[in-house]
Each structure stands twice: as C-alpha cells, then as structure tokens.
C-alpha cells in the first residue's frame, strides 16, 4: 500500500489572520504552511502524520503533494525529518485561483509517479484529537471489505453538520449508503463526519480522471458524493473514536480554540482513573425462561456490586484480586479449603475475555481503537455461586470502563447489543451457562421487564426491554447459602428437553412468560399481595419442571423455611439463593433470625434505582 499526504492547499483566512494579528503572539508563524503549524502537544501537525505512516511494514512508499508557493518549506521539513525529498510532488500552483484541487492533486501524484497499488490518502494539515490511534487497524479493516474506505467520526455538540461531509452508514454491513457534502439542516439526521482520510483500491483509481472531466477543481466531498450516490460503488465506513479538524477551513480563533480543546482532552484523559460499578440482580419473575424465549422481570440491588477500575499505563496489565485470584496460600490445607469452596476460576479470566471480545467487536464493527494501554483491576462483594450474576457484573463493569477509555458511545454499542456482548463473553469465550436476563438488567439497571419472544429475537437479535417504575416498592428480602454448590449446575438437562420439543418443558416456558405479564400488571398497580402469589407460583412451576433432585436440598430448605413465616419465595437466579416478599414486618424480623440460625446469610434488599441513586455508575 502507498500513502499520500495532501498539503497543497493555499492559505486563505488562517494565513491572512496570522499575518495581520496585532498581538504579536503569532508573528513567528507568518507564511508558515498550515501543515507545519503547531498541533496537539506542540508538535507540528505534519510531524504527527509522518510519524503515524512512517512504517515500512505498512507502506512501500509515502508521498507528499504540495504547491509551488510552499514547496521550499516542505523541502526543508523533509530534510529535517528524514522524509525522502524526491517523494515531494509539486503541483505547480501558486495562488488559490490557480489551485488544482484535492482530487486533482491526488490524480497528479498517481499519474506522474505511475502508481499501481492501493492508496491511503490523508490531509496533512488536519488536527487530530487523539494522537494514539492504530493505523494498522485501519488497513486491516480496509482489506477485509470489498470496496473503498472512508474514515469518519461523530461530531461534537458544538460542530455543525452543514460544515462537513456527512456519511450515512449501515450499522450491520458498514457500507456508506449516502454521502452528503455540507448538507443543509434537515437533509439527514446523521452526525457522522467524513474527514480527508481514505483508502482506495488500485482498480478504483481510474475513476479519479473520470470525475475530474466532469468537475475540475472539485473537493473530495463532491468526489465521494459522485462515487457513492451516483456510481453506487461499494464504499465502507470506519469510525475513529476521536475528533478531526481541517485547519485550512478555519480562522485563527477557531484554530487556537480547537488546538486548546484537543490538547486539554489529551492532558485530562490519562490523569484520571476510570471506575464503574455493576450491580447484582434478583430475578423477581419468569426466570429461568430468559434462555427459552420467555419473559422475565429482574431488579438491580445495591447491596452487592462488582467494581472495575481502569488507568492508562505503559503496558496492558490485568491485576489479580487478592481473594478471588489467589496465587499464594498459607499451607496445602489452606489451598484445599479455598479451592473446595471457591473453585478454581476467579475474575481475572473475565477481565481478559472481555478485553479480547471488545477488540474483536470493534475490529468487526469498523471502529479503530487508539494505541493506548491500561491497567485493569476489580473488586466485588457479590457472593459466589449463589446465582446473583456476579460473573456478568464483572464483565459489565469492565465493558463500561473500556467504552469510556476508548470513547465508544451508545451509538457504537447500543444497550441491547451490549447485553448480547456480555452474554457472548461468558458463553462463547468462557463456556459459562447463562441467559440474557442478567446482562440486560445490568446494562439497563433498575427494575426491567424483558420479553425474549422467538420472533423478536429472530427479527432484531434481541428482545423488548422496558424499564419500570420503582417508586413505592415493598421490602423484598434475600437469603443465600453460606457454603453453596456451583449454581451453574442447576440448569440440568432442561435445554436439551426444550430443544427436542418436550411438551412439559415447552408449556412451562410459556407459563413463565404469562406469569411475568401478570406480575408486570401487579407491579404497575402496586398490588403486592398479587405479586407475592405470582412469586410462589413461579417457584412451583420451576419445581415441577426441574424436580427436587435438581433444585437441591439447600434451595428447598430455604424455601420451606420462608413459607413457615408466610412469605412468598422463589429462586432469584440459578440456585444457591432465594428472594422473597413478606408483607408482615413482624414476621420478617422473625424470619431473618430463623435464616441466620439455619446458617444462611439474610438481608433486606436495597433496590438500585439508576434515576434516583448517586451510588452506581462511574466513580
């Protein structure tokens, strides 16, 4: 592949304002070409781009196209920066009026140097907010798609789409479906701005001369409008999670404003650790039908959480948790006791699998990540192996940190897709038996109704998720075994029986969905007695399908104990814990004591309401 840096634009507003500035602050920059002005971090703008593309393993040659007026400046820059002077192409223009235009400059270097290879084109006078993006990732994505490539970014709030080339991109195929050069308000809802950063296949280069016969001196924006909208060539888009500014199009005040803005961003980011929490959840109704095209209602609880912290570092480091990822033991007996109770799999594998899947997702989605490393560490107080979604909480919190660090937005990874992502980390990478319910409620947070109907899942790839009103909820309680077995085992052979169409299992999953719809109405009507009845029905239905042998004596003992005090009770997850609703406050106090005497841990649930709480999220 060959890279071509375009720096042939003639100074207009910015150069004139620098020349006429009365403060004297910019007198040393008079006459300096735009690409050689100071950029982010004090480096010349072109220095950054030359450093980015100066890699022989990626580019066989790098060319620079300039005009006759500024040629000497770039010749001097080339000798000082080990850029081959013979690769500077002079387009012969000296004024704005006799300029060739960006497309013609590109065609000139291709024709004059007889280039016959794929081409990367970059404007060398373009400010870039993040100086660490991985250009190799751009090339890999270009080669994975059967067409041309346009780099775009998401406009900041202060930027107007009418001043940029705007692309509309299919989120599934990444194909650019429409290109609009500086569109008027109302023509498109897209906020995705193209920048002069493209990859062209060698077979497409002939289109440049065809276009120039129609529109001499035209901009790249008009070229892409013609190529995408009229010629309907396959053009794909890749997002860089950063900002760009072509300073040739702005005046002095805007240049200094964007330079300050981008420099401040760069200084602020590394200094601040990023910390996010995700909370445990209780399934209030419908579980475990989430894995069987059913419906469920689940709630985040602030009693238990997983917290992940990310801080930028020289190398990528995953920090083991001293309790959950032990590497040192007091004795062989100590190792035996810890391994018997906790198992062999801590949280470190969850961090690693999330990072791996995140990179894979961004590469596939056409999102180029910056070349930044980080250190990840986690903490959690969610009890292990009691079915409270402790594993997915760590994955969810890790994903929040990665999204923040790499500036990945909700548009890049929408909430329903985020829940699928978390599930795939566990099922595809770590082979953990799991359903979507936990991941959905940890992404949306609060009290969430979820419909996983077969038609919905087939049509859109996810269910229908509705956040519910949490005001005036009754006091739910939670109890769990102090020495549980692996909660994953409780799923038994139900999936095989469901897939084979066994009537008992198929009808049970439909009944779980019906109970969930009734519970949704009870919650909306604040009919707590009806909700308690439905919770009991949920457990009995589960018991009839899974059988007592599968549920296990520990879970059954906790259910029987709760019912002695007239409390509704069910399993909130896959096993090891129970959730209940006791409307008699005096009985609730007595029941707590009874559970504690039976060797269980008991607590009153503190629901996590994302709209009212200041506890969760980023810290």
PDB file of N, CA, C and O in Angstrom, residues 310-361:
ATOM      1  N   UNK A 310      -9.955   1.227  35.647  1.00  0.00           N
ATOM      2  CA  UNK A 310      -9.012   1.240  34.531  1.00  0.00           C
ATOM      3  C   UNK A 310      -8.187   2.514  34.599  1.00  0.00           C
ATOM      4  O   UNK A 310      -8.732   3.606  34.769  1.00  0.00           O
ATOM      5  N   UNK A 311      -6.877   2.380  34.476  1.00  0.00           N
ATOM      6  CA  UNK A 311      -5.995   3.544  34.432  1.00  0.00           C
ATOM      7  C   UNK A 311      -4.967   3.323  33.330  1.00  0.00           C
ATOM      8  O   UNK A 311      -4.479   2.205  33.127  1.00  0.00           O
ATOM      9  N   UNK A 312      -4.654   4.365  32.578  1.00  0.00           N
ATOM     10  CA  UNK A 312      -3.710   4.241  31.473  1.00  0.00           C
ATOM     11  C   UNK A 312      -2.324   3.865  31.999  1.00  0.00           C
ATOM     12  O   UNK A 312      -1.894   4.333  33.047  1.00  0.00           O
ATOM     13  N   UNK A 313      -1.635   3.002  31.241  1.00  0.00           N
ATOM     14  CA  UNK A 313      -0.309   2.546  31.663  1.00  0.00           C
ATOM     15  C   UNK A 313       0.528   2.221  30.427  1.00  0.00           C
ATOM     16  O   UNK A 313       0.018   2.160  29.309  1.00  0.00           O
ATOM     17  N   UNK A 314       1.821   1.992  30.641  1.00  0.00           N
ATOM     18  CA  UNK A 314       2.734   1.729  29.535  1.00  0.00           C
ATOM     19  C   UNK A 314       2.445   0.394  28.861  1.00  0.00           C
ATOM     20  O   UNK A 314       2.525   0.258  27.652  1.00  0.00           O
ATOM     21  N   UNK A 315       2.133  -0.616  29.647  1.00  0.00           N
ATOM     22  CA  UNK A 315       1.785  -1.928  29.105  1.00  0.00           C
ATOM     23  C   UNK A 315       0.395  -2.305  29.596  1.00  0.00           C
ATOM     24  O   UNK A 315      -0.133  -1.694  30.536  1.00  0.00           O
ATOM     25  N   UNK A 316      -0.202  -3.309  28.976  1.00  0.00           N
ATOM     26  CA  UNK A 316      -1.532  -3.749  29.385  1.00  0.00           C
ATOM     27  C   UNK A 316      -1.393  -4.759  30.524  1.00  0.00           C
ATOM     28  O   UNK A 316      -0.759  -5.810  30.358  1.00  0.00           O
ATOM     29  N   UNK A 317      -1.985  -4.422  31.665  1.00  0.00           N
ATOM     30  CA  UNK A 317      -1.829  -5.240  32.875  1.00  0.00           C
ATOM     31  C   UNK A 317      -3.212  -5.591  33.429  1.00  0.00           C
ATOM     32  O   UNK A 317      -4.061  -4.713  33.575  1.00  0.00           O
ATOM     33  N   UNK A 318      -3.415  -6.860  33.740  1.00  0.00           N
ATOM     34  CA  UNK A 318      -4.607  -7.316  34.441  1.00  0.00           C
ATOM     35  C   UNK A 318      -4.182  -7.725  35.844  1.00  0.00           C
ATOM     36  O   UNK A 318      -3.374  -8.635  36.008  1.00  0.00           O
ATOM     37  N   UNK A 319      -4.726  -7.065  36.843  1.00  0.00           N
ATOM     38  CA  UNK A 319      -4.278  -7.256  38.221  1.00  0.00           C
ATOM     39  C   UNK A 319      -5.123  -8.338  38.902  1.00  0.00           C
ATOM     40  O   UNK A 319      -6.348  -8.195  38.996  1.00  0.00           O
ATOM     41  N   UNK A 320      -4.519  -9.412  39.387  1.00  0.00           N
ATOM     42  CA  UNK A 320      -5.287 -10.438  40.106  1.00  0.00           C
ATOM     43  C   UNK A 320      -5.882  -9.880  41.400  1.00  0.00           C
ATOM     44  O   UNK A 320      -5.276  -9.031  42.058  1.00  0.00           O
ATOM     45  N   UNK A 321      -7.069 -10.353  41.744  1.00  0.00           N
ATOM     46  CA  UNK A 321      -7.692  -9.963  43.010  1.00  0.00           C
ATOM     47  C   UNK A 321      -7.093 -10.820  44.127  1.00  0.00           C
ATOM     48  O   UNK A 321      -6.974 -12.037  43.982  1.00  0.00           O
ATOM     49  N   UNK A 322      -6.707 -10.221  45.249  1.00  0.00           N
ATOM     50  CA  UNK A 322      -6.018 -10.996  46.298  1.00  0.00           C
ATOM     51  C   UNK A 322      -6.858 -12.128  46.877  1.00  0.00           C
ATOM     52  O   UNK A 322      -6.311 -13.134  47.329  1.00  0.00           O
ATOM     53  N   UNK A 323      -8.194 -11.975  46.873  1.00  0.00           N
ATOM     54  CA  UNK A 323      -9.055 -13.022  47.417  1.00  0.00           C
ATOM     55  C   UNK A 323      -9.583 -13.965  46.340  1.00  0.00           C
ATOM     56  O   UNK A 323      -9.645 -15.174  46.534  1.00  0.00           O
ATOM     57  N   UNK A 324      -9.983 -13.403  45.192  1.00  0.00           N
ATOM     58  CA  UNK A 324     -10.648 -14.195  44.169  1.00  0.00           C
ATOM     59  C   UNK A 324      -9.685 -14.864  43.189  1.00  0.00           C
ATOM     60  O   UNK A 324     -10.071 -15.797  42.483  1.00  0.00           O
ATOM     61  N   UNK A 325      -8.465 -14.369  43.118  1.00  0.00           N
ATOM     62  CA  UNK A 325      -7.466 -14.959  42.223  1.00  0.00           C
ATOM     63  C   UNK A 325      -6.203 -15.272  43.022  1.00  0.00           C
ATOM     64  O   UNK A 325      -5.123 -14.752  42.726  1.00  0.00           O
ATOM     65  N   UNK A 326      -6.296 -16.102  44.055  1.00  0.00           N
ATOM     66  CA  UNK A 326      -5.154 -16.317  44.938  1.00  0.00           C
ATOM     67  C   UNK A 326      -4.014 -17.054  44.239  1.00  0.00           C
ATOM     68  O   UNK A 326      -4.237 -17.981  43.463  1.00  0.00           O
ATOM     69  N   UNK A 327      -2.818 -16.618  44.497  1.00  0.00           N
ATOM     70  CA  UNK A 327      -1.618 -17.303  43.982  1.00  0.00           C
ATOM     71  C   UNK A 327      -0.688 -17.705  45.112  1.00  0.00           C
ATOM     72  O   UNK A 327       0.353 -18.321  44.881  1.00  0.00           O
ATOM     73  N   UNK A 328      -1.048 -17.350  46.342  1.00  0.00           N
ATOM     74  CA  UNK A 328      -0.227 -17.686  47.498  1.00  0.00           C
ATOM     75  C   UNK A 328      -1.129 -18.190  48.613  1.00  0.00           C
ATOM     76  O   UNK A 328      -2.198 -17.612  48.879  1.00  0.00           O
ATOM     77  N   UNK A 329      -0.734 -19.279  49.271  1.00  0.00           N
ATOM     78  CA  UNK A 329      -1.567 -19.923  50.282  1.00  0.00           C
ATOM     79  C   UNK A 329      -0.753 -20.182  51.542  1.00  0.00           C
ATOM     80  O   UNK A 329       0.477 -20.343  51.498  1.00  0.00           O
ATOM     81  N   UNK A 330      -1.452 -20.258  52.682  1.00  0.00           N
ATOM     82  CA  UNK A 330      -0.776 -20.481  53.949  1.00  0.00           C
ATOM     83  C   UNK A 330      -0.230 -21.882  54.080  1.00  0.00           C
ATOM     84  O   UNK A 330       0.787 -22.108  54.747  1.00  0.00           O
ATOM     85  N   UNK A 331      -0.915 -22.840  53.421  1.00  0.00           N
ATOM     86  CA  UNK A 331      -0.486 -24.239  53.509  1.00  0.00           C
ATOM     87  C   UNK A 331      -1.238 -25.021  52.443  1.00  0.00           C
ATOM     88  O   UNK A 331      -2.145 -24.495  51.773  1.00  0.00           O
ATOM     89  N   UNK A 332      -0.913 -26.287  52.323  1.00  0.00           N
ATOM     90  CA  UNK A 332      -1.625 -27.144  51.386  1.00  0.00           C
ATOM     91  C   UNK A 332      -3.076 -27.318  51.820  1.00  0.00           C
ATOM     92  O   UNK A 332      -3.994 -27.370  50.988  1.00  0.00           O
ATOM     93  N   UNK A 333      -3.288 -27.376  53.129  1.00  0.00           N
ATOM     94  CA  UNK A 333      -4.658 -27.472  53.635  1.00  0.00           C
ATOM     95  C   UNK A 333      -5.442 -26.211  53.309  1.00  0.00           C
ATOM     96  O   UNK A 333      -6.626 -26.260  52.949  1.00  0.00           O
ATOM     97  N   UNK A 334      -4.781 -25.044  53.434  1.00  0.00           N
ATOM     98  CA  UNK A 334      -5.409 -23.769  53.093  1.00  0.00           C
ATOM     99  C   UNK A 334      -5.821 -23.770  51.621  1.00  0.00           C
ATOM    100  O   UNK A 334      -6.937 -23.359  51.264  1.00  0.00           O
ATOM    101  N   UNK A 335      -4.922 -24.238  50.744  1.00  0.00           N
ATOM    102  CA  UNK A 335      -5.241 -24.326  49.308  1.00  0.00           C
ATOM    103  C   UNK A 335      -6.437 -25.247  49.092  1.00  0.00           C
ATOM    104  O   UNK A 335      -7.341 -24.932  48.300  1.00  0.00           O
ATOM    105  N   UNK A 336      -6.456 -26.379  49.797  1.00  0.00           N
ATOM    106  CA  UNK A 336      -7.556 -27.334  49.661  1.00  0.00           C
ATOM    107  C   UNK A 336      -8.888 -26.695  50.054  1.00  0.00           C
ATOM    108  O   UNK A 336      -9.880 -26.799  49.326  1.00  0.00           O
ATOM    109  N   UNK A 337      -8.919 -26.036  51.188  1.00  0.00           N
ATOM    110  CA  UNK A 337     -10.175 -25.449  51.688  1.00  0.00           C
ATOM    111  C   UNK A 337     -10.688 -24.346  50.759  1.00  0.00           C
ATOM    112  O   UNK A 337     -11.883 -24.277  50.452  1.00  0.00           O
ATOM    113  N   UNK A 338      -9.778 -23.474  50.313  1.00  0.00           N
ATOM    114  CA  UNK A 338     -10.178 -22.380  49.425  1.00  0.00           C
ATOM    115  C   UNK A 338     -10.667 -22.932  48.088  1.00  0.00           C
ATOM    116  O   UNK A 338     -11.698 -22.493  47.547  1.00  0.00           O
ATOM    117  N   UNK A 339      -9.949 -23.899  47.545  1.00  0.00           N
ATOM    118  CA  UNK A 339     -10.323 -24.460  46.242  1.00  0.00           C
ATOM    119  C   UNK A 339     -11.658 -25.191  46.320  1.00  0.00           C
ATOM    120  O   UNK A 339     -12.474 -25.122  45.392  1.00  0.00           O
ATOM    121  N   UNK A 340     -11.885 -25.901  47.419  1.00  0.00           N
ATOM    122  CA  UNK A 340     -13.147 -26.635  47.566  1.00  0.00           C
ATOM    123  C   UNK A 340     -14.344 -25.690  47.624  1.00  0.00           C
ATOM    124  O   UNK A 340     -15.384 -25.956  47.040  1.00  0.00           O
ATOM    125  N   UNK A 341     -14.173 -24.568  48.310  1.00  0.00           N
ATOM    126  CA  UNK A 341     -15.281 -23.638  48.488  1.00  0.00           C
ATOM    127  C   UNK A 341     -15.419 -22.664  47.322  1.00  0.00           C
ATOM    128  O   UNK A 341     -16.529 -22.380  46.853  1.00  0.00           O
ATOM    129  N   UNK A 342     -14.301 -22.139  46.827  1.00  0.00           N
ATOM    130  CA  UNK A 342     -14.338 -21.071  45.827  1.00  0.00           C
ATOM    131  C   UNK A 342     -14.167 -21.584  44.397  1.00  0.00           C
ATOM    132  O   UNK A 342     -14.452 -20.860  43.445  1.00  0.00           O
ATOM    133  N   UNK A 343     -13.653 -22.789  44.236  1.00  0.00           N
ATOM    134  CA  UNK A 343     -13.375 -23.272  42.890  1.00  0.00           C
ATOM    135  C   UNK A 343     -12.038 -22.743  42.395  1.00  0.00           C
ATOM    136  O   UNK A 343     -11.236 -22.190  43.155  1.00  0.00           O
ATOM    137  N   UNK A 344     -11.816 -22.895  41.086  1.00  0.00           N
ATOM    138  CA  UNK A 344     -10.519 -22.543  40.513  1.00  0.00           C
ATOM    139  C   UNK A 344     -10.584 -21.305  39.618  1.00  0.00           C
ATOM    140  O   UNK A 344      -9.566 -20.870  39.102  1.00  0.00           O
ATOM    141  N   UNK A 345     -11.767 -20.799  39.414  1.00  0.00           N
ATOM    142  CA  UNK A 345     -11.933 -19.753  38.400  1.00  0.00           C
ATOM    143  C   UNK A 345     -12.316 -18.435  39.053  1.00  0.00           C
ATOM    144  O   UNK A 345     -13.452 -18.246  39.480  1.00  0.00           O
ATOM    145  N   UNK A 346     -11.391 -17.509  39.116  1.00  0.00           N
ATOM    146  CA  UNK A 346     -11.652 -16.192  39.682  1.00  0.00           C
ATOM    147  C   UNK A 346     -12.125 -15.206  38.632  1.00  0.00           C
ATOM    148  O   UNK A 346     -12.652 -15.578  37.583  1.00  0.00           O
ATOM    149  N   UNK A 347     -11.895 -13.927  38.898  1.00  0.00           N
ATOM    150  CA  UNK A 347     -12.394 -12.889  38.000  1.00  0.00           C
ATOM    151  C   UNK A 347     -11.431 -12.471  36.914  1.00  0.00           C
ATOM    152  O   UNK A 347     -11.811 -11.785  35.966  1.00  0.00           O
ATOM    153  N   UNK A 348     -10.162 -12.896  37.032  1.00  0.00           N
ATOM    154  CA  UNK A 348      -9.159 -12.458  36.063  1.00  0.00           C
ATOM    155  C   UNK A 348      -9.518 -12.906  34.645  1.00  0.00           C
ATOM    156  O   UNK A 348      -9.326 -12.168  33.675  1.00  0.00           O
ATOM    157  N   UNK A 349     -10.036 -14.106  34.524  1.00  0.00           N
ATOM    158  CA  UNK A 349     -10.425 -14.630  33.205  1.00  0.00           C
ATOM    159  C   UNK A 349     -11.536 -13.782  32.594  1.00  0.00           C
ATOM    160  O   UNK A 349     -11.622 -13.631  31.362  1.00  0.00           O
ATOM    161  N   UNK A 350     -12.403 -13.202  33.446  1.00  0.00           N
ATOM    162  CA  UNK A 350     -13.496 -12.362  32.958  1.00  0.00           C
ATOM    163  C   UNK A 350     -12.965 -11.061  32.366  1.00  0.00           C
ATOM    164  O   UNK A 350     -13.441 -10.595  31.320  1.00  0.00           O
ATOM    165  N   UNK A 351     -11.967 -10.464  33.035  1.00  0.00           N
ATOM    166  CA  UNK A 351     -11.344  -9.258  32.500  1.00  0.00           C
ATOM    167  C   UNK A 351     -10.698  -9.551  31.151  1.00  0.00           C
ATOM    168  O   UNK A 351     -10.865  -8.796  30.179  1.00  0.00           O
ATOM    169  N   UNK A 352      -9.942 -10.633  31.093  1.00  0.00           N
ATOM    170  CA  UNK A 352      -9.209 -10.977  29.871  1.00  0.00           C
ATOM    171  C   UNK A 352     -10.160 -11.282  28.719  1.00  0.00           C
ATOM    172  O   UNK A 352      -9.956 -10.821  27.590  1.00  0.00           O
ATOM    173  N   UNK A 353     -11.193 -12.053  28.993  1.00  0.00           N
ATOM    174  CA  UNK A 353     -12.150 -12.407  27.939  1.00  0.00           C
ATOM    175  C   UNK A 353     -12.905 -11.179  27.438  1.00  0.00           C
ATOM    176  O   UNK A 353     -13.187 -11.056  26.244  1.00  0.00           O
ATOM    177  N   UNK A 354     -13.232 -10.257  28.342  1.00  0.00           N
ATOM    178  CA  UNK A 354     -13.932  -9.034  27.937  1.00  0.00           C
ATOM    179  C   UNK A 354     -13.050  -8.182  27.037  1.00  0.00           C
ATOM    180  O   UNK A 354     -13.513  -7.642  26.021  1.00  0.00           O
ATOM    181  N   UNK A 355     -11.788  -8.036  27.396  1.00  0.00           N
ATOM    182  CA  UNK A 355     -10.854  -7.254  26.574  1.00  0.00           C
ATOM    183  C   UNK A 355     -10.702  -7.878  25.192  1.00  0.00           C
ATOM    184  O   UNK A 355     -10.712  -7.176  24.171  1.00  0.00           O
ATOM    185  N   UNK A 356     -10.561  -9.192  25.152  1.00  0.00           N
ATOM    186  CA  UNK A 356     -10.406  -9.884  23.871  1.00  0.00           C
ATOM    187  C   UNK A 356     -11.638  -9.688  22.996  1.00  0.00           C
ATOM    188  O   UNK A 356     -11.556  -9.365  21.808  1.00  0.00           O
ATOM    189  N   UNK A 357     -12.810  -9.860  23.587  1.00  0.00           N
ATOM    190  CA  UNK A 357     -14.056  -9.737  22.830  1.00  0.00           C
ATOM    191  C   UNK A 357     -14.294  -8.288  22.407  1.00  0.00           C
ATOM    192  O   UNK A 357     -14.851  -8.025  21.336  1.00  0.00           O
ATOM    193  N   UNK A 358     -13.880  -7.342  23.229  1.00  0.00           N
ATOM    194  CA  UNK A 358     -14.045  -5.918  22.919  1.00  0.00           C
ATOM    195  C   UNK A 358     -13.223  -5.549  21.682  1.00  0.00           C
ATOM    196  O   UNK A 358     -13.716  -4.880  20.770  1.00  0.00           O
ATOM    197  N   UNK A 359     -11.968  -5.988  21.656  1.00  0.00           N
ATOM    198  CA  UNK A 359     -11.124  -5.709  20.482  1.00  0.00           C
ATOM    199  C   UNK A 359     -11.717  -6.366  19.235  1.00  0.00           C
ATOM    200  O   UNK A 359     -11.771  -5.753  18.161  1.00  0.00           O
ATOM    201  N   UNK A 360     -12.175  -7.578  19.384  1.00  0.00           N
ATOM    202  CA  UNK A 360     -12.776  -8.309  18.264  1.00  0.00           C
ATOM    203  C   UNK A 360     -14.022  -7.585  17.763  1.00  0.00           C
ATOM    204  O   UNK A 360     -14.228  -7.446  16.541  1.00  0.00           O
ATOM    205  N   UNK A 361     -14.862  -7.118  18.672  1.00  0.00           N
ATOM    206  CA  UNK A 361     -16.093  -6.407  18.302  1.00  0.00           C
ATOM    207  C   UNK A 361     -15.771  -5.130  17.542  1.00  0.00           C
ATOM    208  O   UNK A 361     -16.356  -4.856  16.480  1.00  0.00           O
TER     209      UNK A 361
END
